[in-house]
CSV table of C-alpha atoms in Angstrom, one decimal:
chain,number,residue,atom,x,y,z
A,1,MET,CA,-0.1,0.3,0.0
A,2,PRO,CA,0.8,3.5,-1.1
A,3,ASP,CA,2.0,6.1,1.6
A,4,THR,CA,-0.2,8.7,-0.2
A,5,THR,CA,-3.0,9.5,-2.0
A,6,PRO,CA,-2.4,9.2,-5.9
A,7,ASN,CA,-3.7,12.7,-6.9
A,8,LEU,CA,-3.0,15.3,-3.9
A,9,GLU,CA,-0.1,13.2,-2.1
A,10,LEU,CA,-2.2,13.2,0.9
A,11,PRO,CA,-0.4,11.2,3.7
A,12,PHE,CA,-2.7,8.2,4.6
A,13,ILE,CA,-2.8,6.9,8.5
A,14,MET,CA,-0.8,3.2,8.5
A,15,PRO,CA,-1.7,0.4,10.3
A,16,ALA,CA,-0.3,0.7,13.9
A,17,GLN,CA,1.1,4.0,13.5
A,18,ALA,CA,2.1,6.0,16.7
A,19,GLN,CA,0.4,9.4,16.6
A,20,LYS,CA,-1.8,9.2,14.0
A,21,HIS,CA,-3.4,12.7,14.6
A,22,VAL,CA,-0.3,13.9,13.3
A,23,THR,CA,-0.8,12.2,9.8
A,24,HIS,CA,-4.4,13.3,9.8
A,25,ASN,CA,-3.4,16.6,10.7
A,26,GLU,CA,-1.1,17.3,7.9
A,27,ALA,CA,-3.5,15.9,5.2
A,28,ILE,CA,-5.9,18.6,6.3
A,29,GLU,CA,-3.6,21.3,6.0
A,30,LEU,CA,-3.0,20.1,2.6
A,31,LEU,CA,-6.7,20.5,1.7
A,32,ASP,CA,-7.2,23.2,3.4
A,33,MET,CA,-4.1,25.0,1.1
A,34,ILE,CA,-5.4,23.2,-2.1
A,35,VAL,CA,-9.1,23.4,-2.1
A,36,GLN,CA,-10.1,26.5,-3.5
A,37,LEU,CA,-6.6,27.5,-4.3
A,38,THR,CA,-6.1,31.4,-3.8
A,39,VAL,CA,-2.5,32.9,-4.5
A,40,GLU,CA,-1.3,36.1,-4.2
A,41,SER,CA,0.6,36.1,-7.5
A,42,THR,CA,2.8,33.9,-9.7
A,43,GLY,CA,6.1,33.9,-10.9
A,44,THR,CA,7.2,35.2,-7.5
A,45,THR,CA,10.5,34.7,-6.4
A,46,THR,CA,11.4,36.5,-3.3
A,47,PRO,CA,8.9,35.7,-0.2
A,48,PRO,CA,7.4,38.3,1.5
A,49,ALA,CA,8.6,39.9,5.1
A,50,SER,CA,5.6,39.5,6.9
A,51,PRO,CA,2.9,37.0,5.2
A,52,SER,CA,0.1,36.2,7.0
A,53,GLU,CA,-1.5,32.9,7.5
A,54,GLY,CA,-2.8,30.9,4.8
A,55,GLN,CA,-1.4,33.1,2.2
A,56,ALA,CA,0.2,31.7,-0.7
A,57,TRP,CA,2.4,32.3,-3.7
A,58,ALA,CA,2.7,30.4,-6.8
A,59,LEU,CA,6.7,30.6,-7.1
A,60,GLY,CA,8.9,31.4,-10.6
A,61,VAL,CA,11.9,29.3,-11.7
A,62,SER,CA,14.5,31.0,-9.4
A,63,PRO,CA,13.0,31.6,-6.2
A,64,SER,CA,15.3,33.3,-3.4
A,65,GLY,CA,15.7,33.2,0.4
A,66,ALA,CA,13.6,30.7,2.4
A,67,TRP,CA,11.9,29.7,-1.2
A,68,ALA,CA,15.2,28.9,-2.5
A,69,GLY,CA,15.0,25.5,-4.2
A,70,GLN,CA,11.5,25.4,-4.5
A,71,ALA,CA,11.1,26.8,-8.0
A,72,GLY,CA,7.6,26.0,-9.5
A,73,LYS,CA,5.9,24.9,-6.2
A,74,ILE,CA,3.2,26.8,-4.6
A,75,ALA,CA,4.4,28.3,-1.1
A,76,ALA,CA,1.8,29.0,1.7
A,77,TRP,CA,2.7,30.4,4.8
A,78,ARG,CA,1.3,27.9,7.5
A,79,GLY,CA,2.2,27.9,11.3
A,80,GLY,CA,4.8,30.3,11.5
A,81,GLY,CA,6.8,28.3,8.5
A,82,TRP,CA,6.6,28.1,4.5
A,83,LEU,CA,4.7,24.8,3.4
A,84,PHE,CA,5.4,23.8,0.1
A,85,VAL,CA,3.5,21.5,-2.6
A,86,THR,CA,4.0,20.8,-6.1
A,87,PRO,CA,0.8,21.8,-8.3
A,88,ARG,CA,-0.3,19.1,-10.8
A,89,GLU,CA,-1.4,19.8,-14.5
A,90,GLY,CA,-4.9,21.0,-14.4
A,91,TRP,CA,-5.0,22.5,-10.8
A,92,MET,CA,-6.9,26.0,-10.7
A,93,ALA,CA,-5.9,28.8,-8.6
A,94,TRP,CA,-7.7,32.5,-7.9
A,95,VAL,CA,-4.5,34.6,-8.4
A,96,LYS,CA,-5.5,37.9,-6.6
A,97,ASN,CA,-2.8,40.5,-7.9
A,98,ASP,CA,-4.2,39.4,-11.3
A,99,SER,CA,-8.0,39.3,-10.4
A,100,GLU,CA,-8.3,35.9,-12.6
A,101,LEU,CA,-9.0,32.2,-12.7
A,102,GLN,CA,-5.6,30.6,-13.9
A,103,VAL,CA,-4.7,26.8,-14.7
A,104,PHE,CA,-1.3,25.1,-14.4
A,105,THR,CA,-0.6,23.4,-17.7
A,106,GLY,CA,1.9,21.5,-16.2
A,107,SER,CA,4.8,23.9,-16.7
A,108,ASN,CA,3.2,27.5,-15.9
A,109,TRP,CA,0.0,29.2,-14.7
A,110,ALA,CA,-2.2,30.5,-17.9
A,111,ARG,CA,-5.4,32.4,-17.8
A,112,LEU,CA,-8.2,30.1,-18.0
A,113,ALA,CA,-10.1,30.6,-21.1
A,114,GLY,CA,-13.1,32.6,-21.5
A,115,THR,CA,-12.0,34.2,-17.7
A,116,ALA,CA,-10.9,37.6,-19.1
A,117,ALA,CA,-12.4,40.8,-17.5
């Protein structure tokens, strides 16, 4: 049996696992981040100085600072630290600074057809 779900990579609680609540809470945290995804902007490379709890960014190709090595991922400020998730082709997000719905093509974020202002 795999350790995670195939689509969202949510962790499974394993048989005889100690501290099952940790795995369950991790899955809930990921769901809260991914479902109804909203990002501040796409292509961002520099972490904000004072992020608010729950804010997320779709990272660009060469992120720096606390985001170094996380190119192309979604970075969300959760519980006083950064949580990184790799988006999958077809994921959609509301992009606040563009005021539009965008879809992840597998390599970049693009305006969803028919959602132009």
